Coordinates of C-alpha atoms and ligand atoms in Angstrom, one line a residue:
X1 CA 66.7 119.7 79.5
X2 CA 69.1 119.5 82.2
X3 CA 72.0 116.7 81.9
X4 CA 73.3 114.6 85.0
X5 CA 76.4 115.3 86.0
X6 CA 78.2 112.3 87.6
X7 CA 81.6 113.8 87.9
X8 CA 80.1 116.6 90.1
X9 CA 78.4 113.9 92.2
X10 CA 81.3 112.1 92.4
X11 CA 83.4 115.2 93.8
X12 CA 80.5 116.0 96.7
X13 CA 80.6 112.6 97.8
X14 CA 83.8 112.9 99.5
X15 CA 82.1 115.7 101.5
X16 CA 80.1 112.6 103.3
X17 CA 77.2 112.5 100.5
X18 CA 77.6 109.1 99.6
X19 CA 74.0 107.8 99.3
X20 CA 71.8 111.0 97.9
X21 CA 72.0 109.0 93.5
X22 CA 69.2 107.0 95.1
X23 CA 67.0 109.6 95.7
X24 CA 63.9 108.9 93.2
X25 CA 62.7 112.4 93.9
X26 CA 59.4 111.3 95.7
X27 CA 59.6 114.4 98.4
X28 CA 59.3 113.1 102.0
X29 CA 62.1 114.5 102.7
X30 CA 61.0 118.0 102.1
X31 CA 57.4 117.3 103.5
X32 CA 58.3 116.2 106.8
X33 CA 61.6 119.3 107.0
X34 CA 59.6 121.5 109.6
X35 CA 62.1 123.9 108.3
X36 CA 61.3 123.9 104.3
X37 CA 59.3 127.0 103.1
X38 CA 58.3 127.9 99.6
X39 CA 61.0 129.6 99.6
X40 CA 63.8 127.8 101.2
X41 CA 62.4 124.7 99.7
X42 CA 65.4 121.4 100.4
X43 CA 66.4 119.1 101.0
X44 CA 65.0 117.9 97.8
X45 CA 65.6 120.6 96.0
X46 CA 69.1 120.2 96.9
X47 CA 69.5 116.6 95.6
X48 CA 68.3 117.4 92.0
X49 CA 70.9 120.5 92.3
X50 CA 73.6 117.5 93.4
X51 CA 72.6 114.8 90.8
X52 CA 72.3 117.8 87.5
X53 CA 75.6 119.4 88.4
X54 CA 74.1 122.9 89.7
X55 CA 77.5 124.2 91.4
X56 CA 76.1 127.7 91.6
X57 CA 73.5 126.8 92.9
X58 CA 74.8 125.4 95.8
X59 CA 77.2 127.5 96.9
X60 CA 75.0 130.8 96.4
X61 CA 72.5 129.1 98.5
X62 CA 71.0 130.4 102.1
X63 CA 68.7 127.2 102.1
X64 CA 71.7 124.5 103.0
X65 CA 72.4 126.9 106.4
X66 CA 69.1 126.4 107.5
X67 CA 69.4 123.3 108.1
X68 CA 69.9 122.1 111.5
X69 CA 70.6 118.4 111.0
X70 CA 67.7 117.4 112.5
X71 CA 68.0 114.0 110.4
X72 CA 63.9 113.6 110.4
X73 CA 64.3 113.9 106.7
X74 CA 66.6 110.8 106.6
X75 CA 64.0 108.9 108.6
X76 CA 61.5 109.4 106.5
X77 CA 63.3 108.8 102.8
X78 CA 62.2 105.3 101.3
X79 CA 65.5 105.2 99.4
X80 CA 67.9 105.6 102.1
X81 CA 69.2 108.6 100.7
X82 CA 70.2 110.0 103.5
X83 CA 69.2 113.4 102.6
X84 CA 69.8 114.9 106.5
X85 CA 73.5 114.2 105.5
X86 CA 73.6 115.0 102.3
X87 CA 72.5 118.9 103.1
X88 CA 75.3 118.8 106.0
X89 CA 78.2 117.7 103.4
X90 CA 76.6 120.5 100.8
X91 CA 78.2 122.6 103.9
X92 CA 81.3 121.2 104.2
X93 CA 81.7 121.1 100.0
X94 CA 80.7 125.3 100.5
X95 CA 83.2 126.1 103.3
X96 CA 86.0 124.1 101.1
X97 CA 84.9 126.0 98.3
X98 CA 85.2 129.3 100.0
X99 CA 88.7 128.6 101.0
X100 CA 90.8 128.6 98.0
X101 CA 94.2 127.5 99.8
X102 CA 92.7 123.8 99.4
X103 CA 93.1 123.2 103.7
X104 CA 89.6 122.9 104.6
X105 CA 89.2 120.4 101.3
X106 CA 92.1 118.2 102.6
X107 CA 90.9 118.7 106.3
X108 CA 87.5 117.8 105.0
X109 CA 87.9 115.1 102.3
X110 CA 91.6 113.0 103.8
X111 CA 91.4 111.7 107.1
X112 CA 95.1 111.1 108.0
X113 CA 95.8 114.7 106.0
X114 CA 93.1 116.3 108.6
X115 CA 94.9 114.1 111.4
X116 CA 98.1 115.6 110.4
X117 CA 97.3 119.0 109.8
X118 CA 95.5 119.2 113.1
X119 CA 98.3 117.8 114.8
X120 CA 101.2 120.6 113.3
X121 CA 99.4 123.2 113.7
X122 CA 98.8 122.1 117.8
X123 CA 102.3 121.6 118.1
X124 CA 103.6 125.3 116.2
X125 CA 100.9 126.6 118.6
X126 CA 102.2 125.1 121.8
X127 CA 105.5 125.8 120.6
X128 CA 104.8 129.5 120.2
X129 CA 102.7 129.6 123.6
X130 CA 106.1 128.5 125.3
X131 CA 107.3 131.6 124.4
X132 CA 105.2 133.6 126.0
X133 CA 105.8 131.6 129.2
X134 CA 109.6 131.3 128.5
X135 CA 110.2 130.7 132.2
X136 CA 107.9 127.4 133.1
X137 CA 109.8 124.4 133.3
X138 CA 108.7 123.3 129.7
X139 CA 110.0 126.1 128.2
X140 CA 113.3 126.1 129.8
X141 CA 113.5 122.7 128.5
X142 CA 112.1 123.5 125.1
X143 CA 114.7 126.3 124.4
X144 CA 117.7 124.1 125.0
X145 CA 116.8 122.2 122.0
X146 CA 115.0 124.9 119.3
X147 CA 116.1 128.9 119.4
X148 CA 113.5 131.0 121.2
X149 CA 113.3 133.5 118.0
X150 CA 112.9 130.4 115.5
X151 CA 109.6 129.0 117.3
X152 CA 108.6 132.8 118.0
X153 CA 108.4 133.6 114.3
X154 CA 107.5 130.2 113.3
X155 CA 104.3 130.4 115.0
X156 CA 104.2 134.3 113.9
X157 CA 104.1 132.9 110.1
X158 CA 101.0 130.2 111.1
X159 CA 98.9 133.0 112.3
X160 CA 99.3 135.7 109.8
X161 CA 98.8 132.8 106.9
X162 CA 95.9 131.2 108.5
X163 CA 94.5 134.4 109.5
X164 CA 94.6 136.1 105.7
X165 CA 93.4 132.8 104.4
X166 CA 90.4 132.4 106.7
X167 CA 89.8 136.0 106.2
X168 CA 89.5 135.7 102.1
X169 CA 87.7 132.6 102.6
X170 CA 84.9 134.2 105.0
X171 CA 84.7 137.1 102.0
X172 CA 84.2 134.7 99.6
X173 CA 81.3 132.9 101.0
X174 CA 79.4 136.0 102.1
X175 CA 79.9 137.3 98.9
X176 CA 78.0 134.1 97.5
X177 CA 75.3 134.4 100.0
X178 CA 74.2 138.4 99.2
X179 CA 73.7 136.8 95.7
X180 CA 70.4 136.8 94.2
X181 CA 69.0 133.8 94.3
X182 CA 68.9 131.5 91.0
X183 CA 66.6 129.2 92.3
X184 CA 63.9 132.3 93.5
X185 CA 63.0 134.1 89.9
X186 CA 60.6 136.8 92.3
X187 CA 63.7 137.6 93.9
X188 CA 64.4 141.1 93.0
X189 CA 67.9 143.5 92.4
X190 CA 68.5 144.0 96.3
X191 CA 69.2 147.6 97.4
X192 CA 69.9 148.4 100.5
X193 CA 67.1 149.1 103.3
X194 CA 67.3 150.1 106.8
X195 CA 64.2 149.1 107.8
X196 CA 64.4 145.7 106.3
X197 CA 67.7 145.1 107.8
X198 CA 66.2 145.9 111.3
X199 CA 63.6 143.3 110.7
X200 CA 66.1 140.9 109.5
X201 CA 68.4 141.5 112.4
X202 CA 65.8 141.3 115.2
X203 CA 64.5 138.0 113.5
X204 CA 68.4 136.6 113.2
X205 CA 68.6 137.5 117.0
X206 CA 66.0 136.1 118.4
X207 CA 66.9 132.6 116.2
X208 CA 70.0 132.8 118.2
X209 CA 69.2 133.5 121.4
X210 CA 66.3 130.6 121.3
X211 CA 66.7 128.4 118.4
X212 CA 63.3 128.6 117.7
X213 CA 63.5 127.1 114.3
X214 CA 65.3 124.7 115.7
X215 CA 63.0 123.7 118.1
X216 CA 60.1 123.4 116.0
X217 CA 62.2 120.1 114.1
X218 CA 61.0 117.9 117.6
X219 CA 57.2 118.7 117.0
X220 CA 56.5 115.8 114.5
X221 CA 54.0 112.9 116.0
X222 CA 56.5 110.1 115.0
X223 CA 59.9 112.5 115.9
X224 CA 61.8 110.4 118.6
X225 CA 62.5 114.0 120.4
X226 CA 58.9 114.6 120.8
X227 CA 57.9 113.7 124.2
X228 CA 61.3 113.8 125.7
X229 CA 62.5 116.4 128.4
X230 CA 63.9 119.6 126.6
X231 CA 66.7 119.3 128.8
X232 CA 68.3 116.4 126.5
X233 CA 66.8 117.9 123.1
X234 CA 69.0 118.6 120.4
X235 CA 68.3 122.2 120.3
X236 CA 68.9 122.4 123.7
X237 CA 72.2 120.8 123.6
X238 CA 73.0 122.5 120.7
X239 CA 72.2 125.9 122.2
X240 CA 74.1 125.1 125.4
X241 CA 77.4 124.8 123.3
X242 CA 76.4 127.6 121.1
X243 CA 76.0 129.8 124.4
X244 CA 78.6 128.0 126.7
X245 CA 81.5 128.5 124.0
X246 CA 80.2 132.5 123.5
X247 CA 80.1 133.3 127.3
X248 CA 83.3 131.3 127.7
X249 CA 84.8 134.2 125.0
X250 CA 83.4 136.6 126.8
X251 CA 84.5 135.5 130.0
X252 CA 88.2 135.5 128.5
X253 CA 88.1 139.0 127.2
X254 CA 87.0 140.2 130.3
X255 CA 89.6 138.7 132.7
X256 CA 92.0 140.2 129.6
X257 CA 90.8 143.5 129.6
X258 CA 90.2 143.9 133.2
X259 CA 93.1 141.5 134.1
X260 CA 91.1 139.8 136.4
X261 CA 93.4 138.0 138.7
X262 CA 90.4 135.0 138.2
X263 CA 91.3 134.0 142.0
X264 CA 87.8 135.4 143.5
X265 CA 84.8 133.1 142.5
X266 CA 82.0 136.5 142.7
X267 CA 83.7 138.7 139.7
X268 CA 81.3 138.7 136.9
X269 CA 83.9 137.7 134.8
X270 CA 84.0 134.8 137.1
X271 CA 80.7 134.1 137.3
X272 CA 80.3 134.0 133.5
X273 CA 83.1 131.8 133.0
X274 CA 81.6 129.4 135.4
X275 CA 78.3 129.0 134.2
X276 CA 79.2 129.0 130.4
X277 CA 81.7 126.5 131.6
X278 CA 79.3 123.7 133.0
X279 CA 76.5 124.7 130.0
X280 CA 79.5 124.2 127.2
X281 CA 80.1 121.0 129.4
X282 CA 76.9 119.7 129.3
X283 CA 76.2 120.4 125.7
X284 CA 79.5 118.7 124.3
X285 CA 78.9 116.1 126.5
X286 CA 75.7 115.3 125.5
X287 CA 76.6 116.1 121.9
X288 CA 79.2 112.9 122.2
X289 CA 76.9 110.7 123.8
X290 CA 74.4 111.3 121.1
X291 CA 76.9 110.3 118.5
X292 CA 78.3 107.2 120.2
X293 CA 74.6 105.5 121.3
X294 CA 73.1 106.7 117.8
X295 CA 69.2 107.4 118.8
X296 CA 68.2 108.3 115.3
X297 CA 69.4 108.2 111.8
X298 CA 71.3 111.8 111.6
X299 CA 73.7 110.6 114.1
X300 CA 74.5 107.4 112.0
X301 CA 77.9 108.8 110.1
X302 CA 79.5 111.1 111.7
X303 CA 82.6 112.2 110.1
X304 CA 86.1 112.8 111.5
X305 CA 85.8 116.9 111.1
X306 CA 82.4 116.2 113.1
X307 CA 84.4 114.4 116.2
X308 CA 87.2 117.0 116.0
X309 CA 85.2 120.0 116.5
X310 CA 83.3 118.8 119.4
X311 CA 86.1 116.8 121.1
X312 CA 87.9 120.5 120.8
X313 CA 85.1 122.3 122.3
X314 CA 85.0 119.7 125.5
X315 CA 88.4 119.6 125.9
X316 CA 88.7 123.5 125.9
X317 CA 85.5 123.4 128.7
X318 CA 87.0 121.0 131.1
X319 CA 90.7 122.1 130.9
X320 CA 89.4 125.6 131.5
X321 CA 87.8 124.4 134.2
X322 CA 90.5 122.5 136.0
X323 CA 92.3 126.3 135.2
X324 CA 89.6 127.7 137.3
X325 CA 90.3 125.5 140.5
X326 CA 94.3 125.3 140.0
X327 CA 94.3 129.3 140.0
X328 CA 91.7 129.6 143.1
X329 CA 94.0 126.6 145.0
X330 CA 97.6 128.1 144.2
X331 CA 98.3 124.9 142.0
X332 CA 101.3 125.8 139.8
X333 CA 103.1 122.4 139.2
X334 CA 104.1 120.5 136.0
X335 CA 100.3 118.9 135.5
X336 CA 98.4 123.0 135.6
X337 CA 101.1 124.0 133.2
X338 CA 101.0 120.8 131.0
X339 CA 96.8 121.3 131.5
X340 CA 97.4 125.1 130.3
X341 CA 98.9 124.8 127.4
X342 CA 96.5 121.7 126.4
X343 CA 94.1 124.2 127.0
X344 CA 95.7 127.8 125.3
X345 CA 96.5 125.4 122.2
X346 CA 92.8 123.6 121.5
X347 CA 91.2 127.3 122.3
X348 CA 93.7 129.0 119.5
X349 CA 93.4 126.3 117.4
X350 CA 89.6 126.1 117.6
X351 CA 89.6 130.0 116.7
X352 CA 93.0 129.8 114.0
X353 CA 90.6 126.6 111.7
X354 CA 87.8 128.7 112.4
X355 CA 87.2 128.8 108.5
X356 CA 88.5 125.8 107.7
X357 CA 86.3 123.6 110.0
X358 CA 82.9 122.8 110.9
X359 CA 83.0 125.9 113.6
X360 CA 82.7 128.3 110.1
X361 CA 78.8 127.3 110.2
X362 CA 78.4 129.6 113.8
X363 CA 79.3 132.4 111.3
X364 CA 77.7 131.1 108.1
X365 CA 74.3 130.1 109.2
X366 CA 73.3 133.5 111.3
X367 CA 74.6 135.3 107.8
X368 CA 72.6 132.9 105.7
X369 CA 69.4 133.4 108.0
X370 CA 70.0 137.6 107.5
X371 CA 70.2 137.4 104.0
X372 CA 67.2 134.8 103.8
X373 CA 65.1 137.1 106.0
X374 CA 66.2 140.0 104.7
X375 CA 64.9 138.6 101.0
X376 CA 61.5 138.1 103.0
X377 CA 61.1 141.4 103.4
X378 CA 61.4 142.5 99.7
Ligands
SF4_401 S1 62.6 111.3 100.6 FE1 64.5 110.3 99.8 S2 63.8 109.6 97.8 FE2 62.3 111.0 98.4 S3 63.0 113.0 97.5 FE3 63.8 112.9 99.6 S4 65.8 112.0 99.3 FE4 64.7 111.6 97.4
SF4_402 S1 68.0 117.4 108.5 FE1 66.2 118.3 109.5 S2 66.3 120.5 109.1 FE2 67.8 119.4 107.7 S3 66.6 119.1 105.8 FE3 66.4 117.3 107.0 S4 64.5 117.5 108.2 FE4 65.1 119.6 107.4

């Protein structure tokens, strides 16, 4: 018989699961999960793998990816187990395990550590975006104080040590999820198939580009989301930041590659970074709004990690916008190049803690969903 392991428990509430020892194992939670299938069966599931200690478990598993954070599971829990949040801080607990230089565990688990870290690692980058600008007034400035070649391979060090480390930690966690799955004893040996991994792609694909799992968490009779617009749905503002922060990248690569002088408003590049603009706009916006008036349980805790990712992903929208005019209008004073480097420094940023932050899940769950569909098809 399987042993309760408090010490384990203990270590995955710092993650933000603080409430899931009072789950009495009654299963709402996973009745009422639109998203639960025989064989992705959580969040219940998940909290006896909490309370007995089942590390392995956990981390090998697709199931906690395909969870959207809907939080209709936490509504429905007689114990106030939380069980919505419990499945979003088995993430954070897999994406700190991935990365073994202990960052995204300190970013995750310490406040003023996250704080901290967050703030150096702005600063190096602004520092090092100076250089490639060494002829704005800021940088002039900056380089009578600090040698040009100290900052230049200062920030040099930051990305090359960040970038292995993300790297190993992204191996690491995809290695976990093309693990067979303990929990699913049909499972079998996976070998490779082409046709399967058609099937599986085409399904991942058309999960991102509509979110139709997603969707199908508002369709409950007593959801609050049911009978409101779609406009202000969760899905939909979480697919407007999904698709507003893509285009956005896309939009940036272009004007690189083309070297778009992004002074004429028609160049598809343009047009892209426009309209990806206002959706990644609306989304974040919404997304903060949702947090601060609280309309259901799931946005009751939000952690700090939570508020930094977003308030990243706005900042990066509007500054890029105010970008958009100042180039168009010939604005090159002190505030565009004080607002540029606000804006080069969140964008880097956002991308350098890409594996150390909450942003790793727009890699993790499209993998988790492949590998889980993928498994469907065996
Ligand atoms: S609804 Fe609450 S008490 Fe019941 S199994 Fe889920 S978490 Fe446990
Ligand atoms: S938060 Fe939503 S999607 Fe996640 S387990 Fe609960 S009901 Fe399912």
């Amino acid at each position: 018989m399987s042993e309760l392991n408090p010490q384990f428990a203990r270590e995955i509430s710092k993650y933000g699961a603080s409430h899931f020892n009072a789950c009495y194992n009654c299963g709402n939670c996973t009745a009422v999960c639109n998203l639960s299938e025989q064989h992705a069966n959580f969040p219940r599931m998940f909290i006896r793998y909490g309370i007995l200690g089942e590390k392995e478990k956990i981390l090998n598993s697709k199931e906690i990816w395909l969870c959207y954070a809907c939080g209709d599971c936490s509504e429905s829990c007689p114990r106030q187990a939380y069980p919505g949040e419990y499945m979003a801080a088995l993430r954070r607990y897999t994406i700190a395990n991935a990365e073994k230089t202990g960052l995204a565990r300190l970013i995750f688990t310490n406040n003023p550590w996250a704080i901290f870290i967050t703030l150096l690692i702005a600063f190096i980058l602004g520092l090092t975006i100076l250089t490639i600008k060494p002829d704005e007034t800021i940088a002039r400035w900056l380089f009578a104080f600090i040698p040009y070649e100290v900052i230049h391979n200062l920030g040099l060090a930051v990305f090359v040590l960040t970038g292995i480390t993300a790297g190993a930690g992204i191996y690491t966690l995809v290695r976990s999820l093309m693990k067979k799955d303990a929990s699913d004893p049909a499972a079998v040996e996976r070998k490779f198939s082409f046709s399967r991994t058609i099937l599986a792609l085409k399904k991942v694909s058309i999960e991102l580009a509509t979110m139709k799992r997603h969707q199908t968490c508002d369709t409950e009779d007593d959801s609050y989301w049911k009978h409101k617009l779609w406009l202000i749905k969760p899905w939909f503002v979480h697919w407007s930041i999904m698709w507003g922060f893509i285009g956005l990248l896309i939009a940036t690569i272009l004007d690189f590659i083309f070297k778009d002088p992004a002074t004429v408003m028609w160049l598809p590049s343009r047009i892209l970074g426009t309209l990806t603009g206002i959706l990644l706009i609306y989304g974040t916006t919404m997304a903060v709004i949702y947090r601060l008036t609280k309309p259901t349980k799931s946005y009751a805790d939000i952690k700090l990690a939570d508020w930094t990712f977003l308030l990243f992903l706005w900042i990066a929208g509007f500054t890029g916008f105010w970008l958009e005019i100042a180039v168009m209008s010939g604005w090159n004073n002190l505030i565009t190049q004080i607002v540029f480097l606000i804006h080069t420094v969140i964008s880097m940023e956002l991308i350098l803690l890409f594996a150390f932050s909450k942003f790793a899940h727009a890699l993790y769950r499209p993998l988790a969903l492949y590998f889980y569909y993928y498994r469907q098809y065996e």
